[in-house]
XYZ file of C-alpha atoms in Angstrom:
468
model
C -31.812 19.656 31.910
C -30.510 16.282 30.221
C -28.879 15.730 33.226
C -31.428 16.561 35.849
C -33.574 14.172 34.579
C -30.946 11.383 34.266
C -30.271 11.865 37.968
C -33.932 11.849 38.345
C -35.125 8.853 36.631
C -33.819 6.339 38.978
C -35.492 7.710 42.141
C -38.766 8.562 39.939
C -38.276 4.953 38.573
C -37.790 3.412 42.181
C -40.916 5.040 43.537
C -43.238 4.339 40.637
C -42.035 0.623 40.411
C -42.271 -0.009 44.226
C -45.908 1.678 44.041
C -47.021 -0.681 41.360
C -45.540 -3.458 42.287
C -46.975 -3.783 46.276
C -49.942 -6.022 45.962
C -48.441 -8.167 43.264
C -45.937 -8.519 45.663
C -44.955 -8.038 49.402
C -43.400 -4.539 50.093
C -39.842 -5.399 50.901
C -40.570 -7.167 47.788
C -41.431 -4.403 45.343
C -38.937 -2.239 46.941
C -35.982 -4.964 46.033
C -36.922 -5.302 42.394
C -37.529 -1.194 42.223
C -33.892 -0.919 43.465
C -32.657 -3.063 40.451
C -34.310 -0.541 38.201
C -32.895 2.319 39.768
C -29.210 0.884 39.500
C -29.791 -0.367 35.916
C -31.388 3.147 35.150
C -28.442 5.216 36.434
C -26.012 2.432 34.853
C -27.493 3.294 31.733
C -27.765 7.314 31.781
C -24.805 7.630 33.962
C -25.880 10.696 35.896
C -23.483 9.767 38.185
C -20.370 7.559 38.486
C -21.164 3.553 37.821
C -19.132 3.377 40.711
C -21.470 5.706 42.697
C -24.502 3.356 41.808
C -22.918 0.165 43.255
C -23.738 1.886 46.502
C -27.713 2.178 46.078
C -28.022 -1.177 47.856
C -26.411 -0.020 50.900
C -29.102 3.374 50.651
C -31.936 1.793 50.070
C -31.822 -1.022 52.842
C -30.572 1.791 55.476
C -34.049 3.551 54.456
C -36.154 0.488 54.035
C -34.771 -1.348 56.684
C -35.701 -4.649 54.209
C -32.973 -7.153 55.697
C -30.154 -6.933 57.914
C -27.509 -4.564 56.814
C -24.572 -6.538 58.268
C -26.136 -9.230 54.960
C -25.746 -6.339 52.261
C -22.554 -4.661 53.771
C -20.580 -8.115 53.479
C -20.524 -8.140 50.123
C -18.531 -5.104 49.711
C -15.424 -7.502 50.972
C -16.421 -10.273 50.115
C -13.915 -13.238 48.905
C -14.727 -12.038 45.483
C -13.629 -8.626 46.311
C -10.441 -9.980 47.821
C -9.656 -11.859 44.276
C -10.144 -8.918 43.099
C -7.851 -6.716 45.361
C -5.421 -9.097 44.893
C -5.268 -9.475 41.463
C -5.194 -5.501 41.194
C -2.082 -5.297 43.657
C -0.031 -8.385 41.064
C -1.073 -6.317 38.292
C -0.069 -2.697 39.333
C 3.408 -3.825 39.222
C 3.278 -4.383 35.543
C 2.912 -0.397 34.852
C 6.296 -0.166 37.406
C 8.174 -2.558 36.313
C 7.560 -1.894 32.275
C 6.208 -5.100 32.175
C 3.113 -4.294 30.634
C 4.604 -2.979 27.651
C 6.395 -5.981 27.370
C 3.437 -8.286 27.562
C 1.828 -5.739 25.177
C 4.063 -6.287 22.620
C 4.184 -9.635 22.863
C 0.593 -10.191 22.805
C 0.338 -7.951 19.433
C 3.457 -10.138 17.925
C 1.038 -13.332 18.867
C -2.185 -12.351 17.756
C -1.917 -9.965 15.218
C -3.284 -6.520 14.725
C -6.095 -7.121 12.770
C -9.566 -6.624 14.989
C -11.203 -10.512 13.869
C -8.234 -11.807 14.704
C -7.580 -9.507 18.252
C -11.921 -10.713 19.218
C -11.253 -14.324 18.314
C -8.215 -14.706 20.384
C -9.769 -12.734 23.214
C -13.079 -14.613 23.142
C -11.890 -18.312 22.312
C -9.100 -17.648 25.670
C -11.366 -16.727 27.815
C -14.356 -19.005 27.209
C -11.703 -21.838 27.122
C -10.019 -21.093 30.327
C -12.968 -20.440 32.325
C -14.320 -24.164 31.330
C -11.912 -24.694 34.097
C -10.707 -21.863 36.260
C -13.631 -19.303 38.062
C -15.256 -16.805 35.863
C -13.899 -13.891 37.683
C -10.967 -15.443 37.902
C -10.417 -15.611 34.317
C -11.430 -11.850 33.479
C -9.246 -10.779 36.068
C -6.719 -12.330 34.364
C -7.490 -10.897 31.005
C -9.043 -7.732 31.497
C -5.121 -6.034 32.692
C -3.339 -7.365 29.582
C -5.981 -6.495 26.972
C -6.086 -2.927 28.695
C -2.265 -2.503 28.962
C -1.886 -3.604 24.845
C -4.807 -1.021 24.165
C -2.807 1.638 25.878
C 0.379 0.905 24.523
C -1.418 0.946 20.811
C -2.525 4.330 21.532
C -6.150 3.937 23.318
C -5.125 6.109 26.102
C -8.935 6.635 27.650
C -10.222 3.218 27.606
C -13.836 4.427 28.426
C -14.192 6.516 25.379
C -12.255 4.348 23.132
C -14.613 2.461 20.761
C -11.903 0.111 19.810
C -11.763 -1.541 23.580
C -15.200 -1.845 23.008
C -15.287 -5.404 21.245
C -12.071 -6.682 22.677
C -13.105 -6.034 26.623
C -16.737 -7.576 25.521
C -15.354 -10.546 24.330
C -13.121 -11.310 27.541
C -16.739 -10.352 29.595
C -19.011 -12.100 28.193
C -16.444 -15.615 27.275
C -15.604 -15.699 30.518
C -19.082 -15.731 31.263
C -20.082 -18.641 28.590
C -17.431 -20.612 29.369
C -18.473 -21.393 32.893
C -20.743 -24.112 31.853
C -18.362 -26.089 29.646
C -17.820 -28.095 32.419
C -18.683 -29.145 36.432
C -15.761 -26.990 37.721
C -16.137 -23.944 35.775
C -19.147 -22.393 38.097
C -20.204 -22.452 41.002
C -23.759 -22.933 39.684
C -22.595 -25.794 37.645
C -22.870 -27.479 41.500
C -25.989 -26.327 42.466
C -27.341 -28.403 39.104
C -25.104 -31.079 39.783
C -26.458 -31.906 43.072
C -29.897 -31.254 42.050
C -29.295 -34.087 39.072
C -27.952 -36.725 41.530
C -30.720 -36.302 43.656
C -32.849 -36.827 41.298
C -31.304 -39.866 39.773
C -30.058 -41.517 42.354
C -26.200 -41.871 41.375
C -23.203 -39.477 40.678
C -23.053 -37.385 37.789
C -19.501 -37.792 36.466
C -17.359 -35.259 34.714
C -17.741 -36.763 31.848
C -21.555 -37.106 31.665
C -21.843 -33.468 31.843
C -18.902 -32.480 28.966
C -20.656 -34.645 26.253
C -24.506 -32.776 27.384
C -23.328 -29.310 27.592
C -20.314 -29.096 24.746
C -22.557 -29.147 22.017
C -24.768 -26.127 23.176
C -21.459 -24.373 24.402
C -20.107 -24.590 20.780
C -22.804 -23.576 19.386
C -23.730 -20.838 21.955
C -19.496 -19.760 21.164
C -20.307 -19.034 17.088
C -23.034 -16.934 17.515
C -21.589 -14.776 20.421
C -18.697 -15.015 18.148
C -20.495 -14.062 14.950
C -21.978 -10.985 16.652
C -18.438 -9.526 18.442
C -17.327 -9.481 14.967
C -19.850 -7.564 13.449
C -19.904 -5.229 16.381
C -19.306 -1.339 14.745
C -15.282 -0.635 14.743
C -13.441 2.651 13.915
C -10.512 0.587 13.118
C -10.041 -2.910 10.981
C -6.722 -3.296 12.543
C -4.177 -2.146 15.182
C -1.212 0.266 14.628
C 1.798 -1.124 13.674
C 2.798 -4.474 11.905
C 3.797 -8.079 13.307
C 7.463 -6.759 12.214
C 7.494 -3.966 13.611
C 6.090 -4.987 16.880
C 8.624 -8.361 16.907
C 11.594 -6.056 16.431
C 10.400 -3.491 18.884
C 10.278 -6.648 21.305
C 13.933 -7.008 20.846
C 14.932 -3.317 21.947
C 13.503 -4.001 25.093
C 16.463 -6.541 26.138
C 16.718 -9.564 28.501
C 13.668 -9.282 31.502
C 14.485 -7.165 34.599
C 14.240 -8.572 38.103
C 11.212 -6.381 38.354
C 9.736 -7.671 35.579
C 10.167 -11.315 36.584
C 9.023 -11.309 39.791
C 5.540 -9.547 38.816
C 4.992 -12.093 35.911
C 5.909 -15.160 38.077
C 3.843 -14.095 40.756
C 0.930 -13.384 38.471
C 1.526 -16.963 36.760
C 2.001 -18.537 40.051
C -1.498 -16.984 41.586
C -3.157 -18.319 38.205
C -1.664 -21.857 38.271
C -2.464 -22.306 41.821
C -6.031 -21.389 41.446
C -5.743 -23.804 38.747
C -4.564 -26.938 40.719
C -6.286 -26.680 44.072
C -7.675 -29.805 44.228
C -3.792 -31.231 44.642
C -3.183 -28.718 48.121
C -7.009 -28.483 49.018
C -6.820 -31.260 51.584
C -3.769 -29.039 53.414
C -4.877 -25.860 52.921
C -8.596 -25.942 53.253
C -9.349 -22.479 53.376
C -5.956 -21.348 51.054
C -9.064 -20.622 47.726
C -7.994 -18.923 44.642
C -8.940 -15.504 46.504
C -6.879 -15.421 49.352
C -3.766 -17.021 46.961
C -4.374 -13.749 44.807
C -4.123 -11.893 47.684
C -0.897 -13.409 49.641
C 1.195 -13.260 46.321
C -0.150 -9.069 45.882
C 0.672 -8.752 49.701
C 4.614 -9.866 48.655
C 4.811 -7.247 46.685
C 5.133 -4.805 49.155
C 7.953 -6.573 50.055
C 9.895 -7.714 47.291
C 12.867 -5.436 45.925
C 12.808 -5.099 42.207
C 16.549 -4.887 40.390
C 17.860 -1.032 41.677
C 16.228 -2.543 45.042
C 12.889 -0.617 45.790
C 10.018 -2.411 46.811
C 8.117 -3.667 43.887
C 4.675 -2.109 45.419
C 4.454 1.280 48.159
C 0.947 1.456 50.158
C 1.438 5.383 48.495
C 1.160 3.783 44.394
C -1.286 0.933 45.471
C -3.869 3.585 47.863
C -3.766 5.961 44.788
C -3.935 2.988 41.787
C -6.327 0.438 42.867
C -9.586 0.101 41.572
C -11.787 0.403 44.295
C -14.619 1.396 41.687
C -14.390 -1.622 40.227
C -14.592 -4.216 43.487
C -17.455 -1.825 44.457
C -19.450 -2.322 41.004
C -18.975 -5.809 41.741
C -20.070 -5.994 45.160
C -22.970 -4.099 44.268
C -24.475 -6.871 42.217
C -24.108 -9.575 45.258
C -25.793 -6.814 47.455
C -28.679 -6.353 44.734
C -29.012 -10.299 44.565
C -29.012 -10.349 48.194
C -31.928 -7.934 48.589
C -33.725 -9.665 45.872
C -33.574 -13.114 47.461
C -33.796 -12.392 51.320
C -37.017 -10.427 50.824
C -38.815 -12.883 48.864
C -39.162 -10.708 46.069
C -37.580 -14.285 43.546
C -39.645 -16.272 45.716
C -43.045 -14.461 44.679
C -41.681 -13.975 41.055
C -41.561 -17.750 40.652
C -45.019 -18.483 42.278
C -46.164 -15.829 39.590
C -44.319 -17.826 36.974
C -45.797 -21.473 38.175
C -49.292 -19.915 38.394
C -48.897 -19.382 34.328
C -49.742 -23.332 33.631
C -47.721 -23.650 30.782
C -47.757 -26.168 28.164
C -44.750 -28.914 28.298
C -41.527 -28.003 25.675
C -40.950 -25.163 24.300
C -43.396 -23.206 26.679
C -41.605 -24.325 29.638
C -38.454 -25.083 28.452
C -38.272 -20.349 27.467
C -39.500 -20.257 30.857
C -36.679 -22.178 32.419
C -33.847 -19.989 30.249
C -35.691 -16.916 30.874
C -36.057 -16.890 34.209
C -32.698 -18.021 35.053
C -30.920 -15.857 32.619
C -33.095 -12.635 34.354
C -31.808 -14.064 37.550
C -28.115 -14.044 36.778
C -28.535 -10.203 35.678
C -29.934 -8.729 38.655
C -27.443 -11.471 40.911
C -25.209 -14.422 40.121
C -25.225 -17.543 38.103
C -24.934 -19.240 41.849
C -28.091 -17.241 43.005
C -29.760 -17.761 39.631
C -29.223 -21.853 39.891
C -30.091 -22.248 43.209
C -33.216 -20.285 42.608
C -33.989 -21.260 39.305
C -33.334 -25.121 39.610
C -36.177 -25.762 41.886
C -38.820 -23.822 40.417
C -38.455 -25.630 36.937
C -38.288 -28.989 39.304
C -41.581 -27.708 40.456
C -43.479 -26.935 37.454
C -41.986 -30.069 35.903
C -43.058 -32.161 38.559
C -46.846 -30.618 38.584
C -46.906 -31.081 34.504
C -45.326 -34.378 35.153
C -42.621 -34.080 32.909
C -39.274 -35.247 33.033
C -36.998 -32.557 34.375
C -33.660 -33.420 33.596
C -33.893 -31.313 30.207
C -35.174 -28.622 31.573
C -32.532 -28.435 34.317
C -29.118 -28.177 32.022
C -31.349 -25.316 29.569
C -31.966 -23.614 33.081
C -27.735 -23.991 33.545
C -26.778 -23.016 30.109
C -28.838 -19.994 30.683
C -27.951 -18.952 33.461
C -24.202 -18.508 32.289
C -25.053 -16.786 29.664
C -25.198 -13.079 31.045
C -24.338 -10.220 29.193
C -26.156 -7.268 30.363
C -25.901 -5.173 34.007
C -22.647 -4.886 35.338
C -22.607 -7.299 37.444
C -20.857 -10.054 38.874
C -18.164 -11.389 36.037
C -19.491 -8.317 33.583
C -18.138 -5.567 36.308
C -14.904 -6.579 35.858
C -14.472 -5.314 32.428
C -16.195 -2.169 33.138
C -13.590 -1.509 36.172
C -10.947 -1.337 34.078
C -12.980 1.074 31.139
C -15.560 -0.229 29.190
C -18.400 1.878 28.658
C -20.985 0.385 30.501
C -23.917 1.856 28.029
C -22.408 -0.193 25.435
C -22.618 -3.192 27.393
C -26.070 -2.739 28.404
C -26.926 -1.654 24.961
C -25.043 -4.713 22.844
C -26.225 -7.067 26.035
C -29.566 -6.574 25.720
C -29.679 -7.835 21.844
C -27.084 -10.736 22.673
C -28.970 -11.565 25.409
C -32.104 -12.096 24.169
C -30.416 -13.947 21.291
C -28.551 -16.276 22.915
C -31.784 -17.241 25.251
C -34.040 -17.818 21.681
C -31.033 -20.224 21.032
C -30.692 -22.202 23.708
C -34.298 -22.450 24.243
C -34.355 -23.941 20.792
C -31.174 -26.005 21.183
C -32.452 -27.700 24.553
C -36.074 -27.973 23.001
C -34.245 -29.761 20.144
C -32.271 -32.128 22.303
C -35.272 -33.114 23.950
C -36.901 -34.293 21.461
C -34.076 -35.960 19.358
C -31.219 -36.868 21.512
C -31.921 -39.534 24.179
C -28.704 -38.624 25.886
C -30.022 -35.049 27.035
C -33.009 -36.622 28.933
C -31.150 -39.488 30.892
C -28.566 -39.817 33.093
């Protein structure tokens, strides 16, 4: 019975939504936004596979007819899902080769075994790197080496494994926060950037954003922080000792062609996502997803030290995680729905119709809205969508919008709920996506309070965060 009315509750959901919803909003509209509830419904309950979910978008517009299907079916290969299938080919290798007990042991000889210690190296990595390299990027990175160290400690099913739980949340959600440390660590970071020097009427430098938004990032980083570490543990540290685990490094002997060629290749995809802007102007179209993918292609190819091929079609077809480039395609389909109908559209002219008073009023607004936006899509979606509504309402409040516009930013990197987008990627490779959703929802909606208040703040007492 529990079940049966799991499965149920999404299509029960759907239809009741979509019924209340039409005459507050268009049809295609209401049916958009219902969809979101369904997949965050069946995400939650888990009736069926997560993976099975991803697919709703595909059902519902094939029923609905709401935009053109060739627009939803895209973003099941998208050049995000090629990253992705790229970084999975590198990476399946590792289990071959050995290397991933190797890297496993050598991570636990770095960090430690305690649990604070594992979450703070796992969060400050991630929320550092992806100041500079793409979210996904950075998870997909992550995600396979935290996962193979789990394993090798004894945490053989990842999704029922409570002590994943906080280190896979921390490489999530940093790689999330640390998007908007600076201009090149979104996508959305653009969308505001071009916005800005519109607005101003000269280029906003690289610097001019690092000294705005580090501040709120820090800040933002200690309470995320704060709260991984007093997420519930079974464990306060690893098995095994730092001696143990350095002398166990040892037996393994000198690296084995194998091994070498699926770590270079894996540093060489990262450090050439890294450096683009040096081979951008030769190789235009050579982005961090289709380097991913030509260095996973070799592998097929390359002979590992007793001379087999260091990947078979046979390993990769029956390995890869499909699931997991489906979850996250399903999130660009979802945002695609939600946008092409007019369903954010309608929301904001709801939103604007509110007449809110200036500060803090508009300035929760602003986070909210963007920070809904980036759950149901992408921080790129939620910017571009975001970013002129709140220049919109500023503008008929006459008020300055320049604040408003980096709290819009800062919120919409700061995601931590549906899986979707970066937040899939963990969830591909195990963690329980009720836990995310569950531990999201309170992060979430503290981490919004708090930038609300820190940009409100700024406002009023720091000149800088109001001029350009």
């Amino acid at each position: 019975m529990k079940q049966n009315l799991a499965l149920l509750s999404g299509p029960i959901a759907f239809g009741a939504a979509a019924f209340l919803l039409t005459g507050t909003f268009q049809q295609s509209s209401a049916l958009a936004l219902s969809c979101a509830l369904w997949m965050a419904l069946w995400w939650i309950f888990r009736p069926v596979s997560i993976y099975v979910t991803a697919f709703i978008p595909i059902i519902v517009n094939s029923l609905f007819n709401l935009i053109p299907m060739n627009h939803v079916i895209s973003q099941y290969f998208s050049e995000i899902a090629v990253l992705l299938l790229g970084s999975d080919l590198i990476c399946l290798t590792w289990t071959t080769t050995g290397l991933d007990k190797r890297i496993s042991v050598r991570a636990l000889c770095s960090i430690g075994t305690s649990m604070k210690s594992q979450i703070f190296v796992w969060f400050l990595a991630s929320t550092a790197l992806s100041v500079f390299l793409p979210n996904v990027v950075v998870a997909a990175i992550f995600c396979p080496i935290a996962v193979a160290m789990l394993h090798f400690t004894g945490e053989k099913d990842i999704s029922t494994s409570q002590t994943a739980i906080p280190i896979l949340l921390a490489i999530g959600w940093g790689s999330g926060i640390g998007g908007f440390g600076s201009p090149i660590g979104s996508s959305a970071n653009l969308v505001a950037v071009s916005y800005l020097e519109k607005l101003t009427g000269h280029e906003f430098m690289y610097f001019d954003w690092v000294i705005r938004f580090l501040p709120v990032l820090i800040l933002i980083f200690l309470m995320n922080l704060l709260f991984l570490l007093f997420l519930p543990c079974p464990v306060r540290s690893l098995p095994g000792t730092k001696g143990y685990f350095r002398s166990m490094y040892k037996s393994f002997g000198p690296m084995k062609r194998g091994e070498r060629i699926g770590l270079i290749l894996f540093i060489a995809a990262t450090l050439l996502s890294f450096l683009r802007p040096l081979f951008a102007t030769y190789l235009p179209a050579m982005k961090p997803a289709y380097v991913f993918l030509f260095l996973g292609m070799l592998m097929f190819f390359l002979k590992d030290e007793k001379g087999n091929p260091m990947l078979t079609w046979k390993y990769a077809e029956s390995h890869a995680m499909w699931g997991m480039i489906a979850l996250f395609a399903s999130g660009l389909a979802l945002g695609k729905l939600v946008i092409e109908t007019g369903a954010i559209k309608e929301l904001s002219l709801l939103i604007a119709a509110l007449h809110l008073s200036p500060g803090l009023p508009v300035m929760a607004m602003a986070c909210l809205f963007a920070c809904f936006m980036s759950e149901i899509s992408s921080n790129t979606a939620s910017a571009s969508i975001s970013i002129p509504v709140v220049i919109g309402i500023t503008s008929s409040l006459s008020l300055n919008p320049i604040p408003y516009i980096l709290g819009t930013i800062a919120a919409a990197n700061c995601a931590y709920i549906l899986p979707i987008s970066t937040r899939a990627i963990p969830i591909g490779y195990g963690l329980s996506a009720s836990a995310q959703i569950r531990y999201g929802t309170v992060l979430s909606l503290l981490t919004v309070i708090l930038i609300t208040l820190l940009c409100t703040a700024f406002m009023a007492f720091v000149p800088l965060f109001s001029e350009l």
